[in-house]
Amino acid sequence: MFCVGNREYDEEYEKPIKESKVVYYPLSKLRNYGIKRVVSDFLMRAEEYDLDGYFIHLDVDVLNDKIMPVVDCIQEDGLSYRELKEILKPLVQDKRCVGLEIAILDPDLDPLGVYTNEFIENVRDIIETFL
């Protein structure tokens, strides 16, 4: 299991993740190591472990708060849509990807749909390449 993009750097919050078997790339480490390298590492592990499939869970609050403020936990910084695409496109294109779950987006906080529609367009761009 991989966890990427977290920007909650509180020691108590991160402790259970770091002590688990999860491969953990908080946002700062993800950017320093390189998104393409992290995705490549994940896909290599999927191959090594001969996974039949994997499932992607996306909490929308991983996105930059300027482009996605309609979430329940706004934090500074976060991924851009370009970075999100760099992560997700190769993962959803891989034959082992069996699903993508999207959580945290709260359209009630976006009565005009401005942020929600932009998010939908970006996700459509990500998954259209795999359809």
mmCIF file of N, CA and C in Angstrom:
data_model
loop_
_atom_site.group_PDB
_atom_site.id
_atom_site.type_symbol
_atom_site.label_atom_id
_atom_site.label_comp_id
_atom_site.label_asym_id
_atom_site.label_seq_id
_atom_site.Cartn_x
_atom_site.Cartn_y
_atom_site.Cartn_z
ATOM 1 N N MET A 1 0.841 -1.172 0.000
ATOM 2 C CA MET A 1 0.000 0.000 0.000
ATOM 3 C C MET A 1 0.886 1.235 0.000
ATOM 4 N N PHE A 2 0.502 2.227 -0.784
ATOM 5 C CA PHE A 2 1.198 3.504 -0.862
ATOM 6 C C PHE A 2 0.257 4.590 -0.354
ATOM 7 N N CYS A 3 0.805 5.573 0.310
ATOM 8 C CA CYS A 3 0.075 6.766 0.743
ATOM 9 C C CYS A 3 0.885 7.956 0.253
ATOM 10 N N VAL A 4 0.295 8.769 -0.623
ATOM 11 C CA VAL A 4 1.036 9.899 -1.188
ATOM 12 C C VAL A 4 0.246 11.190 -1.086
ATOM 13 N N GLY A 5 0.983 12.280 -0.921
ATOM 14 C CA GLY A 5 0.399 13.610 -0.977
ATOM 15 C C GLY A 5 -0.056 14.201 0.343
ATOM 16 N N ASN A 6 0.032 13.451 1.418
ATOM 17 C CA ASN A 6 -0.392 13.971 2.710
ATOM 18 C C ASN A 6 0.440 15.193 3.092
ATOM 19 N N ARG A 7 -0.201 16.189 3.662
ATOM 20 C CA ARG A 7 0.547 17.348 4.136
ATOM 21 C C ARG A 7 0.206 17.681 5.586
ATOM 22 N N GLU A 8 -0.271 16.691 6.295
ATOM 23 C CA GLU A 8 -0.490 16.786 7.744
ATOM 24 C C GLU A 8 0.769 16.242 8.391
ATOM 25 N N TYR A 9 1.669 17.146 8.793
ATOM 26 C CA TYR A 9 2.979 16.724 9.265
ATOM 27 C C TYR A 9 3.068 16.581 10.786
ATOM 28 N N ASP A 10 1.941 16.544 11.450
ATOM 29 C CA ASP A 10 1.933 16.352 12.893
ATOM 30 C C ASP A 10 2.498 14.970 13.217
ATOM 31 N N GLU A 11 3.447 14.935 14.145
ATOM 32 C CA GLU A 11 4.128 13.683 14.474
ATOM 33 C C GLU A 11 3.159 12.584 14.910
ATOM 34 N N GLU A 12 2.175 12.916 15.712
ATOM 35 C CA GLU A 12 1.214 11.915 16.187
ATOM 36 C C GLU A 12 0.339 11.394 15.047
ATOM 37 N N TYR A 13 -0.011 12.261 14.107
ATOM 38 C CA TYR A 13 -0.803 11.849 12.951
ATOM 39 C C TYR A 13 -0.015 10.891 12.065
ATOM 40 N N GLU A 14 1.244 11.229 11.837
ATOM 41 C CA GLU A 14 2.065 10.429 10.925
ATOM 42 C C GLU A 14 2.597 9.142 11.550
ATOM 43 N N LYS A 15 2.688 9.100 12.846
ATOM 44 C CA LYS A 15 3.308 7.967 13.523
ATOM 45 C C LYS A 15 2.735 6.604 13.102
ATOM 46 N N PRO A 16 1.396 6.390 13.128
ATOM 47 C CA PRO A 16 0.883 5.077 12.728
ATOM 48 C C PRO A 16 1.169 4.731 11.271
ATOM 49 N N ILE A 17 1.206 5.735 10.414
ATOM 50 C CA ILE A 17 1.511 5.492 9.002
ATOM 51 C C ILE A 17 2.963 5.034 8.877
ATOM 52 N N LYS A 18 3.860 5.765 9.513
ATOM 53 C CA LYS A 18 5.286 5.448 9.433
ATOM 54 C C LYS A 18 5.602 4.091 10.066
ATOM 55 N N GLU A 19 4.850 3.699 11.088
ATOM 56 C CA GLU A 19 5.101 2.425 11.761
ATOM 57 C C GLU A 19 4.448 1.244 11.049
ATOM 58 N N SER A 20 3.617 1.521 10.065
ATOM 59 C CA SER A 20 2.946 0.457 9.316
ATOM 60 C C SER A 20 3.829 0.012 8.151
ATOM 61 N N LYS A 21 3.283 -0.863 7.345
ATOM 62 C CA LYS A 21 4.002 -1.321 6.149
ATOM 63 C C LYS A 21 3.678 -0.470 4.927
ATOM 64 N N VAL A 22 2.955 0.624 5.142
ATOM 65 C CA VAL A 22 2.597 1.527 4.058
ATOM 66 C C VAL A 22 3.843 2.268 3.576
ATOM 67 N N VAL A 23 4.009 2.338 2.270
ATOM 68 C CA VAL A 23 5.066 3.158 1.681
ATOM 69 C C VAL A 23 4.507 4.578 1.653
ATOM 70 N N TYR A 24 5.162 5.465 2.382
ATOM 71 C CA TYR A 24 4.594 6.775 2.687
ATOM 72 C C TYR A 24 5.400 7.903 2.056
ATOM 73 N N TYR A 25 4.720 8.701 1.226
ATOM 74 C CA TYR A 25 5.310 9.878 0.612
ATOM 75 C C TYR A 25 4.449 11.092 0.921
ATOM 76 N N PRO A 26 4.715 11.777 2.045
ATOM 77 C CA PRO A 26 4.007 13.029 2.262
ATOM 78 C C PRO A 26 4.368 14.001 1.135
ATOM 79 N N LEU A 27 3.609 15.043 0.991
ATOM 80 C CA LEU A 27 3.763 15.952 -0.143
ATOM 81 C C LEU A 27 5.206 16.418 -0.340
ATOM 82 N N SER A 28 5.863 16.826 0.731
ATOM 83 C CA SER A 28 7.243 17.315 0.585
ATOM 84 C C SER A 28 8.162 16.219 0.046
ATOM 85 N N LYS A 29 8.042 15.012 0.542
ATOM 86 C CA LYS A 29 8.876 13.902 0.084
ATOM 87 C C LYS A 29 8.500 13.497 -1.351
ATOM 88 N N LEU A 30 7.202 13.535 -1.658
ATOM 89 C CA LEU A 30 6.736 13.217 -3.010
ATOM 90 C C LEU A 30 7.378 14.143 -4.027
ATOM 91 N N ARG A 31 7.375 15.427 -3.733
ATOM 92 C CA ARG A 31 7.952 16.396 -4.672
ATOM 93 C C ARG A 31 9.472 16.272 -4.741
ATOM 94 N N ASN A 32 10.124 16.030 -3.621
ATOM 95 C CA ASN A 32 11.582 15.900 -3.622
ATOM 96 C C ASN A 32 12.035 14.648 -4.364
ATOM 97 N N TYR A 33 11.365 13.553 -4.133
ATOM 98 C CA TYR A 33 11.727 12.283 -4.766
ATOM 99 C C TYR A 33 11.328 12.270 -6.237
ATOM 100 N N GLY A 34 10.201 12.905 -6.533
ATOM 101 C CA GLY A 34 9.709 12.988 -7.905
ATOM 102 C C GLY A 34 8.490 12.115 -8.122
ATOM 103 N N ILE A 35 7.440 12.710 -8.640
ATOM 104 C CA ILE A 35 6.175 12.005 -8.838
ATOM 105 C C ILE A 35 6.356 10.812 -9.772
ATOM 106 N N LYS A 36 7.055 11.015 -10.872
ATOM 107 C CA LYS A 36 7.233 9.905 -11.822
ATOM 108 C C LYS A 36 7.964 8.734 -11.175
ATOM 109 N N ARG A 37 8.937 9.026 -10.327
ATOM 110 C CA ARG A 37 9.677 7.953 -9.650
ATOM 111 C C ARG A 37 8.785 7.203 -8.668
ATOM 112 N N VAL A 38 7.928 7.936 -7.955
ATOM 113 C CA VAL A 38 7.025 7.295 -6.994
ATOM 114 C C VAL A 38 6.044 6.387 -7.732
ATOM 115 N N VAL A 39 5.470 6.885 -8.813
ATOM 116 C CA VAL A 39 4.534 6.071 -9.597
ATOM 117 C C VAL A 39 5.253 4.852 -10.163
ATOM 118 N N SER A 40 6.447 5.053 -10.681
ATOM 119 C CA SER A 40 7.229 3.941 -11.216
ATOM 120 C C SER A 40 7.531 2.913 -10.122
ATOM 121 N N ASP A 41 7.899 3.383 -8.934
ATOM 122 C CA ASP A 41 8.156 2.477 -7.807
ATOM 123 C C ASP A 41 6.914 1.658 -7.472
ATOM 124 N N PHE A 42 5.761 2.325 -7.457
ATOM 125 C CA PHE A 42 4.527 1.607 -7.156
ATOM 126 C C PHE A 42 4.250 0.525 -8.201
ATOM 127 N N LEU A 43 4.356 0.879 -9.468
ATOM 128 C CA LEU A 43 4.074 -0.082 -10.529
ATOM 129 C C LEU A 43 5.078 -1.233 -10.529
ATOM 130 N N MET A 44 6.342 -0.946 -10.186
ATOM 131 C CA MET A 44 7.328 -2.021 -10.072
ATOM 132 C C MET A 44 6.968 -2.967 -8.927
ATOM 133 N N ARG A 45 6.523 -2.415 -7.809
ATOM 134 C CA ARG A 45 6.115 -3.270 -6.684
ATOM 135 C C ARG A 45 4.892 -4.107 -7.051
ATOM 136 N N ALA A 46 3.974 -3.508 -7.765
ATOM 137 C CA ALA A 46 2.787 -4.259 -8.198
ATOM 138 C C ALA A 46 3.215 -5.445 -9.055
ATOM 139 N N GLU A 47 4.219 -5.227 -9.883
ATOM 140 C CA GLU A 47 4.754 -6.301 -10.719
ATOM 141 C C GLU A 47 5.479 -7.349 -9.869
ATOM 142 N N GLU A 48 6.343 -6.872 -8.971
ATOM 143 C CA GLU A 48 7.109 -7.775 -8.093
ATOM 144 C C GLU A 48 6.205 -8.690 -7.273
ATOM 145 N N TYR A 49 5.154 -8.093 -6.727
ATOM 146 C CA TYR A 49 4.241 -8.856 -5.879
ATOM 147 C C TYR A 49 3.179 -9.597 -6.684
ATOM 148 N N ASP A 50 3.262 -9.468 -8.003
ATOM 149 C CA ASP A 50 2.333 -10.142 -8.903
ATOM 150 C C ASP A 50 0.874 -9.864 -8.523
ATOM 151 N N LEU A 51 0.591 -8.576 -8.296
ATOM 152 C CA LEU A 51 -0.771 -8.195 -7.916
ATOM 153 C C LEU A 51 -1.749 -8.451 -9.055
ATOM 154 N N ASP A 52 -2.895 -9.002 -8.697
ATOM 155 C CA ASP A 52 -3.964 -9.166 -9.680
ATOM 156 C C ASP A 52 -4.598 -7.813 -9.994
ATOM 157 N N GLY A 53 -4.589 -6.938 -9.009
ATOM 158 C CA GLY A 53 -5.190 -5.628 -9.192
ATOM 159 C C GLY A 53 -4.925 -4.726 -8.005
ATOM 160 N N TYR A 54 -5.220 -3.460 -8.206
ATOM 161 C CA TYR A 54 -5.141 -2.489 -7.115
ATOM 162 C C TYR A 54 -6.260 -1.481 -7.278
ATOM 163 N N PHE A 55 -6.580 -0.842 -6.183
ATOM 164 C CA PHE A 55 -7.678 0.106 -6.094
ATOM 165 C C PHE A 55 -7.100 1.441 -5.634
ATOM 166 N N ILE A 56 -7.554 2.523 -6.236
ATOM 167 C CA ILE A 56 -7.064 3.862 -5.888
ATOM 168 C C ILE A 56 -8.134 4.583 -5.072
ATOM 169 N N HIS A 57 -7.726 5.128 -3.952
ATOM 170 C CA HIS A 57 -8.602 5.973 -3.138
ATOM 171 C C HIS A 57 -8.029 7.381 -3.200
ATOM 172 N N LEU A 58 -8.834 8.338 -3.641
ATOM 173 C CA LEU A 58 -8.397 9.732 -3.772
ATOM 174 C C LEU A 58 -9.223 10.602 -2.840
ATOM 175 N N ASP A 59 -8.573 11.161 -1.827
ATOM 176 C CA ASP A 59 -9.199 12.199 -1.016
ATOM 177 C C ASP A 59 -8.921 13.515 -1.714
ATOM 178 N N VAL A 60 -9.962 14.207 -2.097
ATOM 179 C CA VAL A 60 -9.822 15.424 -2.893
ATOM 180 C C VAL A 60 -9.093 16.528 -2.132
ATOM 181 N N ASP A 61 -9.078 16.447 -0.798
ATOM 182 C CA ASP A 61 -8.379 17.486 -0.045
ATOM 183 C C ASP A 61 -6.861 17.404 -0.182
ATOM 184 N N VAL A 62 -6.361 16.448 -0.969
ATOM 185 C CA VAL A 62 -4.934 16.389 -1.285
ATOM 186 C C VAL A 62 -4.573 17.488 -2.292
ATOM 187 N N LEU A 63 -5.592 18.041 -2.952
ATOM 188 C CA LEU A 63 -5.360 19.112 -3.923
ATOM 189 C C LEU A 63 -5.086 20.443 -3.217
ATOM 190 N N ASN A 64 -4.398 21.308 -3.924
ATOM 191 C CA ASN A 64 -4.100 22.634 -3.406
ATOM 192 C C ASN A 64 -5.388 23.338 -3.000
ATOM 193 N N ASP A 65 -5.353 23.967 -1.843
ATOM 194 C CA ASP A 65 -6.552 24.618 -1.312
ATOM 195 C C ASP A 65 -7.041 25.774 -2.190
ATOM 196 N N LYS A 66 -6.195 26.312 -3.049
ATOM 197 C CA LYS A 66 -6.618 27.398 -3.952
ATOM 198 C C LYS A 66 -7.490 26.867 -5.091
ATOM 199 N N ILE A 67 -7.244 25.628 -5.514
ATOM 200 C CA ILE A 67 -8.036 25.061 -6.609
ATOM 201 C C ILE A 67 -9.135 24.136 -6.105
ATOM 202 N N MET A 68 -9.074 23.745 -4.809
ATOM 203 C CA MET A 68 -10.088 22.858 -4.258
ATOM 204 C C MET A 68 -10.394 23.234 -2.800
ATOM 205 N N PRO A 69 -11.160 24.326 -2.611
ATOM 206 C CA PRO A 69 -11.512 24.745 -1.258
ATOM 207 C C PRO A 69 -12.818 24.130 -0.743
ATOM 208 N N VAL A 70 -13.460 23.274 -1.534
ATOM 209 C CA VAL A 70 -14.770 22.727 -1.130
ATOM 210 C C VAL A 70 -14.607 21.325 -0.550
ATOM 211 N N VAL A 71 -13.782 21.260 0.481
ATOM 212 C CA VAL A 71 -13.506 20.023 1.200
ATOM 213 C C VAL A 71 -13.673 20.296 2.692
ATOM 214 N N ASP A 72 -13.721 19.235 3.473
ATOM 215 C CA ASP A 72 -13.958 19.417 4.908
ATOM 216 C C ASP A 72 -12.702 19.768 5.698
ATOM 217 N N CYS A 73 -11.543 19.664 5.092
ATOM 218 C CA CYS A 73 -10.284 19.915 5.813
ATOM 219 C C CYS A 73 -9.332 20.686 4.903
ATOM 220 N N ILE A 74 -9.451 21.992 4.903
ATOM 221 C CA ILE A 74 -8.605 22.817 4.043
ATOM 222 C C ILE A 74 -7.239 22.995 4.710
ATOM 223 N N GLN A 75 -6.188 22.747 3.936
ATOM 224 C CA GLN A 75 -4.813 22.957 4.393
ATOM 225 C C GLN A 75 -4.062 23.691 3.296
ATOM 226 N N GLU A 76 -3.036 24.419 3.693
ATOM 227 C CA GLU A 76 -2.219 25.121 2.710
ATOM 228 C C GLU A 76 -1.491 24.136 1.809
ATOM 229 N N ASP A 77 -1.176 24.635 0.624
ATOM 230 C CA ASP A 77 -0.417 23.883 -0.374
ATOM 231 C C ASP A 77 -1.269 22.758 -0.940
ATOM 232 N N GLY A 78 -0.673 21.689 -1.365
ATOM 233 C CA GLY A 78 -1.400 20.588 -1.989
ATOM 234 C C GLY A 78 -1.025 20.432 -3.443
ATOM 235 N N LEU A 79 -1.485 19.343 -4.019
ATOM 236 C CA LEU A 79 -1.174 19.026 -5.406
ATOM 237 C C LEU A 79 -1.895 19.950 -6.376
ATOM 238 N N SER A 80 -1.253 20.220 -7.496
ATOM 239 C CA SER A 80 -1.913 20.909 -8.604
ATOM 240 C C SER A 80 -2.632 19.848 -9.435
ATOM 241 N N TYR A 81 -3.480 20.283 -10.350
ATOM 242 C CA TYR A 81 -4.109 19.309 -11.248
ATOM 243 C C TYR A 81 -3.061 18.631 -12.139
ATOM 244 N N ARG A 82 -2.026 19.347 -12.515
ATOM 245 C CA ARG A 82 -0.960 18.747 -13.323
ATOM 246 C C ARG A 82 -0.300 17.611 -12.547
ATOM 247 N N GLU A 83 -0.005 17.851 -11.270
ATOM 248 C CA GLU A 83 0.616 16.809 -10.451
ATOM 249 C C GLU A 83 -0.330 15.625 -10.243
ATOM 250 N N LEU A 84 -1.610 15.919 -10.029
ATOM 251 C CA LEU A 84 -2.589 14.840 -9.861
ATOM 252 C C LEU A 84 -2.638 13.971 -11.110
ATOM 253 N N LYS A 85 -2.635 14.600 -12.267
ATOM 254 C CA LYS A 85 -2.643 13.848 -13.523
ATOM 255 C C LYS A 85 -1.379 13.026 -13.678
ATOM 256 N N GLU A 86 -0.250 13.586 -13.265
ATOM 257 C CA GLU A 86 1.021 12.872 -13.367
ATOM 258 C C GLU A 86 1.003 11.600 -12.512
ATOM 259 N N ILE A 87 0.270 11.654 -11.408
ATOM 260 C CA ILE A 87 0.142 10.482 -10.543
ATOM 261 C C ILE A 87 -0.882 9.498 -11.114
ATOM 262 N N LEU A 88 -2.068 9.997 -11.412
ATOM 263 C CA LEU A 88 -3.181 9.103 -11.716
ATOM 264 C C LEU A 88 -3.198 8.519 -13.126
ATOM 265 N N LYS A 89 -2.781 9.284 -14.123
ATOM 266 C CA LYS A 89 -2.873 8.765 -15.497
ATOM 267 C C LYS A 89 -2.172 7.421 -15.672
ATOM 268 N N PRO A 90 -0.900 7.305 -15.272
ATOM 269 C CA PRO A 90 -0.261 5.995 -15.472
ATOM 270 C C PRO A 90 -0.887 4.903 -14.606
ATOM 271 N N LEU A 91 -1.431 5.277 -13.464
ATOM 272 C CA LEU A 91 -2.039 4.264 -12.595
ATOM 273 C C LEU A 91 -3.355 3.747 -13.154
ATOM 274 N N VAL A 92 -4.201 4.639 -13.661
ATOM 275 C CA VAL A 92 -5.488 4.169 -14.196
ATOM 276 C C VAL A 92 -5.316 3.500 -15.562
ATOM 277 N N GLN A 93 -4.237 3.810 -16.264
ATOM 278 C CA GLN A 93 -3.977 3.164 -17.549
ATOM 279 C C GLN A 93 -3.433 1.755 -17.382
ATOM 280 N N ASP A 94 -2.890 1.449 -16.219
ATOM 281 C CA ASP A 94 -2.319 0.138 -15.962
ATOM 282 C C ASP A 94 -3.439 -0.898 -15.875
ATOM 283 N N LYS A 95 -3.236 -2.050 -16.495
ATOM 284 C CA LYS A 95 -4.272 -3.094 -16.560
ATOM 285 C C LYS A 95 -4.677 -3.619 -15.187
ATOM 286 N N ARG A 96 -3.842 -3.421 -14.190
ATOM 287 C CA ARG A 96 -4.158 -3.910 -12.840
ATOM 288 C C ARG A 96 -5.076 -2.980 -12.060
ATOM 289 N N CYS A 97 -5.280 -1.770 -12.556
ATOM 290 C CA CYS A 97 -6.164 -0.823 -11.857
ATOM 291 C C CYS A 97 -7.609 -1.313 -11.981
ATOM 292 N N VAL A 98 -8.227 -1.588 -10.838
ATOM 293 C CA VAL A 98 -9.598 -2.108 -10.850
ATOM 294 C C VAL A 98 -10.637 -1.084 -10.411
ATOM 295 N N GLY A 99 -10.187 0.082 -9.957
ATOM 296 C CA GLY A 99 -11.159 1.082 -9.568
ATOM 297 C C GLY A 99 -10.516 2.329 -8.989
ATOM 298 N N LEU A 100 -11.314 3.374 -8.968
ATOM 299 C CA LEU A 100 -10.911 4.663 -8.419
ATOM 300 C C LEU A 100 -12.073 5.196 -7.595
ATOM 301 N N GLU A 101 -11.821 5.442 -6.340
ATOM 302 C CA GLU A 101 -12.829 5.990 -5.432
ATOM 303 C C GLU A 101 -12.434 7.426 -5.108
ATOM 304 N N ILE A 102 -13.413 8.319 -5.162
ATOM 305 C CA ILE A 102 -13.163 9.731 -4.887
ATOM 306 C C ILE A 102 -13.952 10.118 -3.647
ATOM 307 N N ALA A 103 -13.255 10.738 -2.686
ATOM 308 C CA ALA A 103 -13.893 11.111 -1.424
ATOM 309 C C ALA A 103 -13.516 12.536 -1.028
ATOM 310 N N ILE A 104 -14.249 13.061 -0.106
ATOM 311 C CA ILE A 104 -14.025 14.325 0.587
ATOM 312 C C ILE A 104 -14.629 15.541 -0.126
ATOM 313 N N LEU A 105 -14.731 15.562 -1.436
ATOM 314 C CA LEU A 105 -15.314 16.713 -2.130
ATOM 315 C C LEU A 105 -16.735 16.946 -1.620
ATOM 316 N N ASP A 106 -17.033 18.189 -1.269
ATOM 317 C CA ASP A 106 -18.353 18.528 -0.737
ATOM 318 C C ASP A 106 -19.027 19.562 -1.637
ATOM 319 N N PRO A 107 -19.850 19.116 -2.593
ATOM 320 C CA PRO A 107 -20.485 20.054 -3.528
ATOM 321 C C PRO A 107 -21.429 21.048 -2.846
ATOM 322 N N ASP A 108 -21.870 20.739 -1.634
ATOM 323 C CA ASP A 108 -22.708 21.700 -0.905
ATOM 324 C C ASP A 108 -21.940 22.980 -0.583
ATOM 325 N N LEU A 109 -20.618 22.893 -0.520
ATOM 326 C CA LEU A 109 -19.786 24.069 -0.272
ATOM 327 C C LEU A 109 -19.491 24.839 -1.556
ATOM 328 N N ASP A 110 -20.009 24.353 -2.672
ATOM 329 C CA ASP A 110 -19.754 24.925 -3.991
ATOM 330 C C ASP A 110 -21.082 25.122 -4.725
ATOM 331 N N PRO A 111 -21.936 26.022 -4.220
ATOM 332 C CA PRO A 111 -23.290 26.148 -4.787
ATOM 333 C C PRO A 111 -23.334 26.491 -6.277
ATOM 334 N N LEU A 112 -22.314 27.157 -6.793
ATOM 335 C CA LEU A 112 -22.277 27.488 -8.221
ATOM 336 C C LEU A 112 -21.562 26.414 -9.045
ATOM 337 N N GLY A 113 -20.963 25.450 -8.378
ATOM 338 C CA GLY A 113 -20.310 24.354 -9.071
ATOM 339 C C GLY A 113 -18.984 24.687 -9.714
ATOM 340 N N VAL A 114 -18.422 25.820 -9.397
ATOM 341 C CA VAL A 114 -17.183 26.268 -10.040
ATOM 342 C C VAL A 114 -16.049 25.267 -9.802
ATOM 343 N N TYR A 115 -15.793 24.941 -8.553
ATOM 344 C CA TYR A 115 -14.676 24.039 -8.216
ATOM 345 C C TYR A 115 -15.002 22.591 -8.560
ATOM 346 N N THR A 116 -16.249 22.216 -8.343
ATOM 347 C CA THR A 116 -16.670 20.846 -8.633
ATOM 348 C C THR A 116 -16.569 20.567 -10.126
ATOM 349 N N ASN A 117 -17.035 21.496 -10.954
ATOM 350 C CA ASN A 117 -16.969 21.307 -12.407
ATOM 351 C C ASN A 117 -15.526 21.243 -12.910
ATOM 352 N N GLU A 118 -14.655 22.089 -12.359
ATOM 353 C CA GLU A 118 -13.242 22.045 -12.751
ATOM 354 C C GLU A 118 -12.637 20.695 -12.361
ATOM 355 N N PHE A 119 -12.991 20.194 -11.185
ATOM 356 C CA PHE A 119 -12.502 18.893 -10.743
ATOM 357 C C PHE A 119 -12.988 17.792 -11.688
ATOM 358 N N ILE A 120 -14.267 17.829 -12.031
ATOM 359 C CA ILE A 120 -14.843 16.821 -12.938
ATOM 360 C C ILE A 120 -14.119 16.835 -14.281
ATOM 361 N N GLU A 121 -13.862 18.016 -14.813
ATOM 362 C CA GLU A 121 -13.155 18.111 -16.103
ATOM 363 C C GLU A 121 -11.765 17.494 -16.019
ATOM 364 N N ASN A 122 -11.072 17.744 -14.925
ATOM 365 C CA ASN A 122 -9.725 17.193 -14.768
ATOM 366 C C ASN A 122 -9.754 15.683 -14.588
ATOM 367 N N VAL A 123 -10.698 15.171 -13.824
ATOM 368 C CA VAL A 123 -10.809 13.723 -13.646
ATOM 369 C C VAL A 123 -11.218 13.068 -14.956
ATOM 370 N N ARG A 124 -12.110 13.701 -15.692
ATOM 371 C CA ARG A 124 -12.504 13.176 -17.004
ATOM 372 C C ARG A 124 -11.285 13.063 -17.911
ATOM 373 N N ASP A 125 -10.437 14.074 -17.889
ATOM 374 C CA ASP A 125 -9.227 14.045 -18.702
ATOM 375 C C ASP A 125 -8.316 12.879 -18.285
ATOM 376 N N ILE A 126 -8.263 12.601 -16.999
ATOM 377 C CA ILE A 126 -7.419 11.513 -16.496
ATOM 378 C C ILE A 126 -7.969 10.147 -16.942
ATOM 379 N N ILE A 127 -9.248 9.945 -16.784
ATOM 380 C CA ILE A 127 -9.787 8.599 -17.058
ATOM 381 C C ILE A 127 -10.153 8.377 -18.513
ATOM 382 N N GLU A 128 -10.338 9.439 -19.300
ATOM 383 C CA GLU A 128 -10.671 9.257 -20.718
ATOM 384 C C GLU A 128 -9.560 8.524 -21.462
ATOM 385 N N THR A 129 -8.333 8.748 -21.041
ATOM 386 C CA THR A 129 -7.214 8.113 -21.730
ATOM 387 C C THR A 129 -7.217 6.615 -21.527
ATOM 388 N N PHE A 130 -7.927 6.164 -20.528
ATOM 389 C CA PHE A 130 -7.935 4.733 -20.229
ATOM 390 C C PHE A 130 -9.207 4.047 -20.708
ATOM 391 N N LEU A 131 -10.201 4.823 -21.090
ATOM 392 C CA LEU A 131 -11.466 4.220 -21.550
ATOM 393 C C LEU A 131 -11.384 3.726 -22.972
#
